[in-house]
Amino acid sequence: MMDTTITANQIIKALQETLTMVGVSLLFGALLGVPLGILLVVARPGGVIENKTLYGILNPIINIVRSLPFIILLVAIIPFTRLIVQTSIGTNAAIVPLVIYIGPYIARLVENSLLEVNPGIVEAAESMGATPFQVIWHFLLPEAFASLILTFTTATITLIGATAMAGTVGGGGIGDLAITYGYQRFDTFVMIVTVVILLILVQGIQSLGNRMGRRARRE
Amino acid sequence: MIELVDVYKTYRRGDSTIEALRGVSLKVEKGDIFGVIGYSGAGKSTLIRLVNYLEKPTKGQVFVDGQLLDRYSVQELRNVKKKIGMIFQHFNLLESKTVYDNVAIPLVLVKKSKAEIRQRVTELLDFVGLSDKAGSYPKELSGGQKQRVGIARALAGNPTILLCDEATSALDPQTTQSILALLKQISQTYPITILMITHEMAVIQQICNKVAVMEEGIIVEQGNVLNVFGSPQNETTRNFVRTVIRNTVPSSVIQTLKAEAKRRLFKLEFIGQSASEPVINGLIRNYDVQVNILFANMTEIQSTTLGNMIIQLQGEDPVIDQAAGFLQNQGVHIEEVDSV
């Protein structure tokens, strides 16, 4: 057995922090990203409620946020983070930039998923006199469901990666453990354990997502 | 009732413009099965989409049941669309929903009760012969079955108009037959007007009572199917008619013709009554001519027989003239030709 400076409790606590950060940011990220993704699809030229102004505003904003590496976004929006959660350090402080990071990411993925829906379906919906809301709710979302599951699988895995940087603001989590103990204190055991945990986490989520996607597509 | 008055539709893509429709007028009466035929790019798809305003005309007017569509608000237009069913070449069914739920969708959109939906959907699935497939997904169905689901869905809201956008073009000939039979049955069962676009003349021949032929954004010929098939005026129309009514003489027969002189060729057209009477028999009995039938074809359109024949008459010129006069008096459309 290799010498290590951490305890099992520390690992469990780190895992909890990671899961909290991923879970909460995914929830709020989805609340932000799904409506944005839908808006991108319906407001785009030729969309159900074509709106050049709205699309012209949303599209570049999402691009700008998406072009910032998470580590930069994390520190750049510290004033905003402080405004929202009254602090700039800790798990809660990490969640704010994580949401800002993953929201537009989810928006783009949702947009792609919805654009994959056969345009004939939308045409059929419009021929039935469906309202824009009905087109989204009864046609676009059900048809894109399998694809949306994969979208969220990808978003979750991306979030796990981003939480590793949350240590910068004292967010904790598995990634932080790997850096502060495994890397900075040369604790090989921690390094191996954290890598294995992340690997299992990512693999597990991907397999689950794939299986649910297949089921939704009835394969 | 559907009426288009001098309709233009122009698409702009960047600097280039495409004129899909260039002054189209047509009138579809209540109860008609009106077919619009044309090659790809003739503007048929645009035309059919004007009727439920999936496309708005650049210029001109579209009336549905006497009302100008342009006058409606967006919400009113949605209500108009609910009374216009539409079926598509590629069916456009929701892959994520069962046959039952697909048919139910138009009723869900108007917030009918579960019980009402159940009753109507059961009735429709029975009508299209898919009662046993209610729980299946579109993926598990054949093309013909998918189109039956599409038809049931289009009929769910009791429409007064059914639009068929190349409804049989993705189907094999046998399935096409069954779908056409179903459409005909719908026309006889419900008070519904059917407007269909197609590139297959056989479809028009089998179920339409009126036809319009489109080419490059205009209607080049329209009228009763029987008249258009009987005497097509436009070259494109003739090409389409030729796809279902063969009137070309086999080349082996032409070969033997060239060797013989002093004989005269006639093209005969029989419509309705004259097709069922023994006119050729009368010709042979009453005139001293030899009759050589080079080609003959009978087609049924709208329960009326349409006959085509190419004959060669051999005899003295004045007698042949008399014989031709006799045929004309019998109601046969006759035309002397130099060659076939």
Coordinates of C-alpha atoms in Angstrom, one line a residue:
Chain A
M1 CA 0.0 0.0 0.0
M2 CA 1.3 3.4 -0.9
D3 CA 1.7 6.1 1.7
T4 CA -1.1 8.7 1.6
T5 CA -2.0 11.8 3.5
I6 CA -5.7 11.7 3.0
T7 CA -8.6 9.8 4.6
A8 CA -11.5 7.9 3.0
N9 CA -13.8 10.6 4.4
Q10 CA -12.0 13.3 2.4
I11 CA -12.6 11.3 -0.7
I12 CA -16.3 10.8 0.1
K13 CA -16.6 14.5 0.9
A14 CA -14.9 15.5 -2.4
L15 CA -17.2 13.2 -4.3
Q16 CA -20.2 14.7 -2.7
E17 CA -19.0 18.2 -3.6
T18 CA -18.4 17.2 -7.2
L19 CA -21.9 15.6 -7.4
T20 CA -23.5 18.6 -5.8
M21 CA -21.7 21.0 -8.2
V22 CA -22.6 18.9 -11.2
G23 CA -26.2 18.3 -10.1
V24 CA -27.0 21.8 -9.2
S25 CA -25.3 23.4 -12.2
L26 CA -26.9 20.9 -14.5
L27 CA -30.3 21.8 -13.1
F28 CA -29.9 25.5 -13.4
G29 CA -27.9 25.2 -16.6
A30 CA -30.8 23.3 -18.1
L31 CA -33.3 25.9 -16.9
L32 CA -31.2 28.5 -18.7
G33 CA -30.0 26.4 -21.7
V34 CA -33.2 24.6 -22.8
P35 CA -35.3 27.7 -23.3
L36 CA -32.4 29.4 -25.0
G37 CA -31.9 26.4 -27.3
I38 CA -35.5 26.3 -28.1
L39 CA -35.5 30.1 -28.8
L40 CA -32.6 29.7 -31.1
V41 CA -34.5 27.2 -33.2
V42 CA -37.8 28.9 -33.4
A43 CA -36.5 32.4 -33.8
R44 CA -33.9 31.5 -36.5
P45 CA -34.6 32.5 -40.1
G46 CA -37.3 30.1 -41.3
G47 CA -38.2 29.1 -37.8
V48 CA -41.7 28.8 -36.3
I49 CA -41.7 32.4 -34.9
E50 CA -38.9 33.8 -37.1
N51 CA -37.4 36.8 -35.2
K52 CA -34.2 38.3 -36.6
T53 CA -33.7 40.7 -33.7
L54 CA -34.0 38.0 -31.0
Y55 CA -31.9 35.6 -33.0
G56 CA -29.4 38.3 -33.8
I57 CA -28.9 39.0 -30.1
L58 CA -29.0 35.5 -28.6
N59 CA -26.7 33.9 -31.1
P60 CA -23.6 36.1 -30.6
I61 CA -24.1 36.2 -26.8
I62 CA -24.0 32.4 -26.7
N63 CA -21.0 32.4 -28.9
I64 CA -19.1 34.9 -26.7
V65 CA -19.7 32.9 -23.5
R66 CA -18.9 29.7 -25.2
S67 CA -15.6 31.0 -26.4
L68 CA -14.3 31.6 -22.9
P69 CA -12.3 28.8 -21.3
F70 CA -14.0 27.9 -18.0
I71 CA -11.0 28.9 -15.8
I72 CA -11.1 32.4 -17.2
L73 CA -14.9 32.7 -16.9
L74 CA -14.5 31.5 -13.3
V75 CA -12.4 34.4 -12.3
A76 CA -13.8 37.0 -14.7
I77 CA -17.3 36.9 -13.3
I78 CA -16.3 36.9 -9.6
P79 CA -18.1 40.2 -9.0
F80 CA -21.3 38.7 -10.5
T81 CA -20.9 35.5 -8.4
R82 CA -20.5 37.6 -5.2
L83 CA -23.7 39.4 -6.1
I84 CA -25.7 36.2 -6.5
V85 CA -24.4 34.0 -3.6
Q86 CA -22.8 36.7 -1.4
T87 CA -19.4 35.0 -1.6
S88 CA -16.7 34.3 -4.1
I89 CA -15.3 31.2 -2.5
G90 CA -16.7 27.7 -1.8
T91 CA -18.9 25.2 -3.6
N92 CA -21.8 27.7 -4.0
A93 CA -19.4 30.2 -5.5
A94 CA -18.3 27.6 -8.0
I95 CA -21.8 26.8 -9.0
V96 CA -22.5 30.3 -10.4
P97 CA -19.8 30.2 -13.1
L98 CA -20.6 26.6 -13.8
V99 CA -24.2 27.5 -14.6
I100 CA -23.0 30.5 -16.8
Y101 CA -20.6 28.1 -18.5
I102 CA -22.9 25.2 -19.1
G103 CA -26.1 27.1 -19.9
P104 CA -25.1 28.4 -23.3
Y105 CA -23.4 25.0 -24.0
I106 CA -26.7 23.2 -23.3
A107 CA -28.4 25.8 -25.5
R108 CA -26.2 25.0 -28.4
L109 CA -26.6 21.3 -28.0
V110 CA -30.4 21.6 -27.6
E111 CA -30.5 23.7 -30.7
N112 CA -28.6 21.0 -32.6
S113 CA -30.9 18.3 -31.3
L114 CA -34.0 20.2 -32.3
L115 CA -32.6 21.1 -35.8
E116 CA -32.1 17.3 -36.4
V117 CA -35.9 16.9 -36.2
N118 CA -37.3 16.2 -39.7
P119 CA -38.6 19.6 -41.0
G120 CA -41.6 17.7 -42.4
I121 CA -42.8 17.1 -38.9
V122 CA -42.9 20.9 -38.3
E123 CA -44.7 21.4 -41.6
A124 CA -47.2 18.7 -40.6
A125 CA -47.7 20.5 -37.2
E126 CA -48.2 23.9 -38.9
S127 CA -50.7 22.3 -41.4
M128 CA -52.7 21.2 -38.4
G129 CA -52.9 24.8 -37.1
A130 CA -50.7 24.1 -34.1
T131 CA -49.6 27.2 -32.2
P132 CA -45.8 27.8 -31.8
F133 CA -46.0 26.5 -28.3
Q134 CA -47.8 23.4 -29.5
V135 CA -45.3 22.8 -32.2
I136 CA -42.5 22.8 -29.6
W137 CA -44.3 20.8 -27.0
H138 CA -46.2 18.2 -29.0
F139 CA -43.8 17.9 -32.0
L140 CA -40.3 19.2 -31.6
L141 CA -39.5 18.0 -28.1
P142 CA -40.9 14.5 -28.3
E143 CA -39.2 13.9 -31.6
A144 CA -35.9 15.2 -30.3
F145 CA -36.2 13.4 -27.0
A146 CA -33.6 10.6 -27.7
S147 CA -31.2 13.2 -29.0
L148 CA -31.8 15.4 -26.0
I149 CA -30.9 12.6 -23.6
L150 CA -27.5 12.4 -25.3
T151 CA -27.2 16.2 -25.1
F152 CA -27.5 16.0 -21.4
T153 CA -25.1 13.2 -21.1
T154 CA -22.5 15.3 -22.9
A155 CA -23.3 18.3 -20.8
T156 CA -23.0 16.3 -17.6
I157 CA -19.6 15.0 -18.6
T158 CA -18.4 18.5 -19.6
L159 CA -19.5 19.7 -16.2
I160 CA -17.5 17.1 -14.4
G161 CA -14.4 18.3 -16.3
A162 CA -15.2 21.9 -15.4
T163 CA -15.6 21.1 -11.7
A164 CA -12.0 20.1 -11.5
M165 CA -11.1 23.8 -11.9
A166 CA -13.6 24.8 -9.2
G167 CA -10.7 24.3 -6.7
T168 CA -9.4 27.7 -7.8
V169 CA -12.2 29.3 -5.9
G170 CA -12.3 26.7 -3.1
G171 CA -15.1 24.8 -4.6
G172 CA -13.6 21.5 -3.5
G173 CA -14.5 18.3 -5.4
I174 CA -12.6 15.3 -6.8
G175 CA -10.6 17.4 -9.2
D176 CA -9.5 19.8 -6.4
L177 CA -8.4 16.8 -4.4
A178 CA -6.3 15.5 -7.3
I179 CA -4.5 18.9 -7.7
T180 CA -3.9 19.8 -4.1
Y181 CA -2.9 16.4 -2.8
G182 CA -2.0 14.3 -5.9
Y183 CA -0.1 16.9 -7.8
Q184 CA 1.1 19.6 -5.4
R185 CA 2.0 17.1 -2.6
F186 CA 3.1 14.3 -4.9
D187 CA 0.6 11.8 -3.4
T188 CA 0.4 9.2 -6.1
F189 CA -2.3 7.3 -4.3
V190 CA -4.7 10.2 -4.4
M191 CA -3.9 10.8 -8.1
I192 CA -4.7 7.2 -8.9
V193 CA -7.8 7.1 -6.8
T194 CA -9.2 10.4 -8.2
V195 CA -8.5 9.4 -11.8
V196 CA -10.3 6.1 -11.2
I197 CA -13.3 7.8 -9.6
L198 CA -13.6 10.3 -12.5
L199 CA -13.2 7.5 -15.0
I200 CA -15.9 5.4 -13.5
L201 CA -18.2 8.5 -13.1
V202 CA -17.8 9.5 -16.8
Q203 CA -18.0 6.0 -18.1
G204 CA -21.1 5.3 -16.0
I205 CA -22.9 8.5 -17.1
Q206 CA -22.1 7.9 -20.8
S207 CA -23.3 4.3 -20.7
L208 CA -26.5 5.3 -18.9
G209 CA -27.1 8.1 -21.4
N210 CA -26.5 5.8 -24.3
R211 CA -28.8 3.2 -22.9
M212 CA -31.6 5.7 -22.2
G213 CA -31.1 7.2 -25.7
R214 CA -31.5 3.8 -27.3
R215 CA -34.6 3.1 -25.3
A216 CA -36.1 6.4 -26.3
R217 CA -35.4 5.5 -29.9
R218 CA -36.8 2.0 -29.4
E219 CA -33.8 0.2 -30.7
Chain B
M1 CA -64.3 25.1 -52.4
I2 CA -60.8 26.4 -53.2
E3 CA -60.1 29.2 -55.6
L4 CA -56.8 30.7 -56.7
V5 CA -56.9 33.9 -58.6
D6 CA -53.8 35.0 -60.6
V7 CA -51.4 33.8 -57.9
Y8 CA -47.7 34.6 -58.1
K9 CA -45.0 33.2 -55.7
T10 CA -41.4 34.4 -55.9
Y11 CA -38.7 33.1 -53.6
R12 CA -35.6 35.2 -53.0
R13 CA -32.4 33.6 -52.1
G14 CA -29.7 36.2 -51.8
D15 CA -29.5 37.9 -55.2
S16 CA -31.3 35.3 -57.2
T17 CA -35.1 35.0 -57.4
I18 CA -37.0 31.9 -58.3
E19 CA -40.5 32.3 -59.7
A20 CA -42.3 29.2 -58.5
L21 CA -45.7 30.4 -59.6
R22 CA -46.4 32.9 -62.4
G23 CA -50.1 33.7 -62.5
V24 CA -52.0 30.6 -61.6
S25 CA -55.8 30.5 -61.4
L26 CA -57.8 27.5 -60.7
K27 CA -61.1 26.6 -59.0
V28 CA -61.8 23.4 -57.2
E29 CA -65.5 22.7 -56.6
K30 CA -66.9 21.1 -53.5
G31 CA -66.6 17.3 -53.8
D32 CA -64.0 17.4 -56.6
I33 CA -61.0 15.2 -56.6
F34 CA -58.8 17.7 -58.4
G35 CA -55.4 16.6 -59.6
V36 CA -52.5 18.9 -60.4
I37 CA -49.8 17.2 -62.4
G38 CA -46.4 18.4 -63.5
Y39 CA -42.7 17.6 -63.6
S40 CA -40.4 18.3 -60.7
G41 CA -40.0 22.1 -60.3
A42 CA -43.2 22.9 -62.1
G43 CA -44.5 24.7 -58.9
K44 CA -47.0 22.1 -57.7
S45 CA -45.7 21.9 -54.2
T46 CA -45.8 25.6 -53.8
L47 CA -49.4 25.6 -55.2
I48 CA -50.7 23.1 -52.8
R49 CA -49.1 24.9 -49.8
L50 CA -50.9 28.1 -50.7
V51 CA -54.2 26.5 -49.9
N52 CA -53.4 26.0 -46.2
Y53 CA -51.1 29.0 -46.2
L54 CA -47.9 27.2 -45.4
E55 CA -46.8 29.5 -48.2
K56 CA -48.2 33.0 -48.7
P57 CA -48.6 34.2 -52.3
T58 CA -46.4 37.1 -53.4
K59 CA -49.3 38.4 -55.4
G60 CA -52.9 37.2 -56.1
Q61 CA -55.6 35.8 -54.0
V62 CA -56.4 32.5 -52.4
F63 CA -60.0 31.7 -51.3
V64 CA -61.0 28.8 -49.2
D65 CA -64.8 28.2 -48.8
G66 CA -65.3 31.7 -50.3
Q67 CA -63.1 33.5 -47.8
L68 CA -60.0 35.3 -48.7
L69 CA -57.2 33.8 -46.6
D70 CA -55.2 37.0 -46.5
R71 CA -58.0 38.7 -44.5
Y72 CA -57.6 36.2 -41.6
S73 CA -55.6 36.9 -38.4
V74 CA -52.9 34.4 -37.4
Q75 CA -55.3 32.8 -34.9
E76 CA -58.2 32.6 -37.4
L77 CA -55.8 31.1 -40.0
R78 CA -55.0 28.3 -37.5
N79 CA -58.7 27.5 -37.2
V80 CA -59.0 27.4 -41.0
K81 CA -56.1 25.0 -41.1
K82 CA -57.8 22.7 -38.7
K83 CA -60.5 22.2 -41.3
I84 CA -57.9 21.3 -44.0
G85 CA -56.2 17.9 -43.7
M86 CA -52.9 17.3 -45.4
I87 CA -51.0 14.1 -46.2
F88 CA -47.4 14.0 -47.3
Q89 CA -45.1 12.1 -49.6
H90 CA -42.9 11.1 -46.7
F91 CA -45.8 10.8 -44.3
N92 CA -44.3 13.1 -41.7
L93 CA -45.5 10.9 -38.8
L94 CA -44.0 11.4 -35.3
E95 CA -41.5 8.5 -34.8
S96 CA -41.7 9.0 -31.1
K97 CA -45.5 8.4 -30.8
T98 CA -47.6 5.4 -31.4
V99 CA -50.1 5.1 -34.3
Y100 CA -52.8 5.9 -31.9
D101 CA -51.1 9.0 -30.6
N102 CA -50.2 10.2 -34.1
V103 CA -53.8 10.0 -35.2
A104 CA -54.9 11.7 -31.9
I105 CA -52.6 14.7 -32.3
P106 CA -54.9 17.1 -34.2
L107 CA -57.6 16.3 -31.5
V108 CA -55.1 16.9 -28.7
L109 CA -54.2 20.3 -30.2
V110 CA -57.9 21.3 -29.9
K111 CA -58.1 19.9 -26.4
K112 CA -60.8 17.3 -27.0
S113 CA -61.6 15.0 -24.0
K114 CA -59.8 11.6 -23.7
A115 CA -63.1 9.9 -24.3
E116 CA -63.8 11.8 -27.5
I117 CA -60.3 11.2 -28.7
R118 CA -60.6 7.5 -28.1
Q119 CA -63.8 7.2 -29.9
R120 CA -62.7 9.2 -33.0
V121 CA -59.2 7.6 -33.2
T122 CA -60.7 4.1 -32.9
E123 CA -63.2 4.9 -35.6
L124 CA -60.5 6.3 -38.0
L125 CA -58.1 3.4 -37.4
D126 CA -61.0 1.1 -38.3
F127 CA -61.8 3.1 -41.4
V128 CA -58.2 2.9 -42.7
G129 CA -57.8 -0.7 -41.7
L130 CA -55.2 -0.4 -39.0
S131 CA -57.1 -1.2 -35.8
D132 CA -54.6 -3.8 -34.9
K133 CA -51.7 -1.4 -35.2
A134 CA -52.9 1.2 -32.6
G135 CA -50.0 0.5 -30.3
S136 CA -47.3 0.2 -33.0
Y137 CA -44.7 2.8 -33.8
P138 CA -44.3 4.2 -37.3
K139 CA -40.9 2.5 -37.5
E140 CA -42.7 -0.9 -37.4
L141 CA -45.0 -0.1 -40.3
S142 CA -44.7 -0.4 -44.1
G143 CA -44.9 2.6 -46.4
G144 CA -48.6 2.0 -47.2
Q145 CA -49.5 1.6 -43.5
K146 CA -47.7 4.8 -42.7
Q147 CA -49.7 6.6 -45.3
R148 CA -52.9 5.1 -43.9
V149 CA -51.9 6.6 -40.5
G150 CA -51.2 9.9 -42.3
I151 CA -54.7 9.8 -43.8
A152 CA -56.4 8.9 -40.5
R153 CA -54.5 11.8 -38.9
A154 CA -55.5 14.2 -41.7
L155 CA -59.2 13.2 -41.3
A156 CA -59.2 13.4 -37.5
G157 CA -60.5 17.0 -37.3
N158 CA -63.3 16.3 -39.8
P159 CA -61.8 18.5 -42.5
T160 CA -63.7 19.8 -45.5
I161 CA -60.6 19.8 -47.6
L162 CA -57.9 17.1 -48.0
L163 CA -54.6 18.1 -49.5
C164 CA -52.4 15.3 -50.9
D165 CA -48.8 16.2 -51.5
E166 CA -47.4 13.4 -53.7
A167 CA -49.1 11.0 -51.4
T168 CA -48.3 7.9 -53.4
S169 CA -45.0 8.9 -54.9
A170 CA -42.9 7.0 -52.3
L171 CA -45.0 3.8 -52.6
D172 CA -44.8 0.8 -54.8
P173 CA -47.5 0.4 -57.5
Q174 CA -49.6 -2.1 -55.6
T175 CA -49.6 0.0 -52.4
T176 CA -50.4 3.1 -54.6
Q177 CA -53.5 1.3 -55.8
S178 CA -54.7 0.6 -52.3
I179 CA -54.1 4.2 -51.1
L180 CA -55.9 5.6 -54.2
A181 CA -58.8 3.2 -53.5
L182 CA -58.9 4.6 -49.9
L183 CA -58.8 8.2 -51.1
K184 CA -61.7 7.4 -53.4
Q185 CA -63.6 5.8 -50.6
I186 CA -63.0 8.9 -48.5
S187 CA -64.4 11.1 -51.2
Q188 CA -67.5 8.9 -51.4
T189 CA -67.9 8.6 -47.6
Y190 CA -67.3 12.1 -46.4
P191 CA -68.3 15.5 -47.8
I192 CA -64.8 16.4 -48.6
T193 CA -62.9 18.2 -51.4
I194 CA -59.6 16.6 -52.4
L195 CA -56.7 18.5 -54.0
M196 CA -53.8 16.4 -55.0
I197 CA -50.5 17.0 -56.7
T198 CA -48.6 14.2 -58.4
H199 CA -46.2 13.5 -61.3
E200 CA -48.0 10.3 -62.1
M201 CA -50.7 10.5 -64.7
A202 CA -52.0 7.1 -63.6
V203 CA -53.0 8.6 -60.3
I204 CA -55.0 11.3 -62.0
Q205 CA -56.5 8.7 -64.3
Q206 CA -57.7 6.5 -61.5
I207 CA -59.4 8.9 -59.1
C208 CA -59.5 12.5 -60.3
N209 CA -62.5 14.1 -62.0
K210 CA -60.6 17.3 -62.8
V211 CA -57.0 17.9 -63.7
A212 CA -54.6 20.8 -64.2
V213 CA -51.3 20.4 -65.9
M214 CA -48.5 22.6 -64.7
E215 CA -45.2 23.7 -66.3
E216 CA -42.7 26.2 -65.2
G217 CA -45.1 28.0 -62.7
I218 CA -48.2 28.2 -64.9
I219 CA -51.1 26.0 -65.7
V220 CA -50.9 25.0 -69.3
E221 CA -54.1 23.0 -69.5
Q222 CA -57.0 22.2 -67.2
G223 CA -60.4 20.7 -67.3
N224 CA -62.4 17.5 -66.9
V225 CA -60.1 14.5 -66.8
L226 CA -62.0 12.8 -69.6
N227 CA -61.6 15.8 -71.9
V228 CA -58.0 16.3 -71.1
F229 CA -57.2 12.7 -71.7
G230 CA -59.4 12.5 -74.7
S231 CA -57.9 15.4 -76.6
P232 CA -54.8 16.9 -74.9
Q233 CA -53.9 20.2 -76.4
N234 CA -50.5 21.0 -74.8
E235 CA -47.3 19.1 -75.6
T236 CA -46.6 18.5 -71.9
T237 CA -50.1 17.2 -71.4
R238 CA -49.7 14.8 -74.3
N239 CA -46.5 13.5 -72.8
F240 CA -48.3 12.8 -69.6
V241 CA -51.3 11.2 -71.3
R242 CA -48.9 9.0 -73.3
T243 CA -47.6 7.6 -70.0
V244 CA -50.9 6.0 -69.3
I245 CA -52.5 5.7 -72.7
R246 CA -50.2 4.1 -75.2
N247 CA -50.9 5.2 -78.7
T248 CA -47.7 4.2 -80.5
V249 CA -47.6 1.5 -83.1
P250 CA -45.0 -1.2 -82.5
S251 CA -42.0 -0.6 -84.8
S252 CA -42.3 -4.1 -86.4
V253 CA -45.8 -3.0 -87.7
I254 CA -44.3 0.2 -89.0
Q255 CA -41.7 -1.8 -90.9
T256 CA -44.3 -3.7 -92.8
L257 CA -46.3 -0.5 -93.6
K258 CA -43.5 1.1 -95.5
A259 CA -43.4 -1.7 -98.0
E260 CA -47.1 -1.2 -98.9
A261 CA -48.4 1.8 -100.9
K262 CA -51.8 3.1 -101.9
R263 CA -53.3 2.7 -98.4
R264 CA -54.5 5.4 -96.1
L265 CA -54.0 5.7 -92.4
F266 CA -56.5 7.0 -89.8
K267 CA -56.3 7.7 -86.1
L268 CA -59.6 7.1 -84.3
E269 CA -60.7 8.2 -80.9
F270 CA -63.7 6.8 -79.2
I271 CA -65.1 8.4 -76.1
G272 CA -67.9 6.8 -74.0
Q273 CA -70.9 5.5 -76.1
S274 CA -69.0 5.2 -79.4
A275 CA -66.5 2.9 -77.8
S276 CA -69.1 0.3 -76.9
E277 CA -70.8 0.2 -80.3
P278 CA -69.8 -2.0 -83.1
V279 CA -68.7 0.8 -85.4
I280 CA -65.9 -1.1 -87.1
N281 CA -68.3 -3.9 -87.9
G282 CA -70.6 -1.4 -89.5
L283 CA -67.8 0.0 -91.5
I284 CA -66.9 -3.3 -93.0
R285 CA -70.5 -4.3 -93.8
N286 CA -71.5 -1.0 -95.4
Y287 CA -68.4 0.0 -97.4
D288 CA -66.2 -1.8 -99.8
V289 CA -62.9 -1.3 -97.9
Q290 CA -60.5 -3.5 -96.2
V291 CA -59.8 -2.6 -92.7
N292 CA -56.5 -3.3 -91.1
I293 CA -56.3 -2.5 -87.4
L294 CA -52.7 -1.6 -86.6
F295 CA -53.2 -0.5 -83.0
A296 CA -56.0 -0.5 -80.5
N297 CA -56.2 0.6 -76.8
M298 CA -59.0 1.0 -74.4
T299 CA -58.7 2.9 -71.1
E300 CA -61.3 3.6 -68.5
I301 CA -61.4 7.1 -67.0
Q302 CA -64.2 8.3 -64.7
S303 CA -66.2 5.1 -65.6
T304 CA -66.1 6.2 -69.2
T305 CA -64.3 4.2 -71.8
L306 CA -61.7 6.0 -73.9
G307 CA -60.5 4.1 -77.0
N308 CA -57.6 4.8 -79.4
M309 CA -57.2 3.0 -82.7
I310 CA -55.0 3.3 -85.7
I311 CA -56.4 1.7 -88.8
Q312 CA -55.4 1.3 -92.4
L313 CA -58.1 1.5 -95.0
Q314 CA -57.6 -0.1 -98.4
G315 CA -59.9 0.6 -101.3
E316 CA -61.0 3.3 -103.9
D317 CA -60.4 6.8 -102.7
P318 CA -64.0 8.0 -102.8
V319 CA -65.1 4.9 -100.9
I320 CA -62.5 5.5 -98.3
D321 CA -63.7 9.1 -97.9
Q322 CA -67.3 7.9 -97.5
A323 CA -66.1 5.3 -94.9
A324 CA -64.3 8.1 -93.0
G325 CA -67.5 10.2 -93.1
F326 CA -69.5 7.2 -91.7
L327 CA -67.1 6.9 -88.8
Q328 CA -67.4 10.6 -88.0
N329 CA -71.2 10.3 -88.0
Q330 CA -70.9 7.5 -85.5
G331 CA -69.3 9.9 -83.0
V332 CA -65.8 8.8 -83.6
H333 CA -63.1 11.5 -83.7
I334 CA -61.2 10.7 -86.9
E335 CA -58.0 12.1 -88.2
E336 CA -56.1 11.1 -91.4
V337 CA -52.4 10.8 -90.9
D338 CA -49.5 10.3 -93.3
S339 CA -47.6 8.0 -91.1
V340 CA -47.6 6.6 -87.7

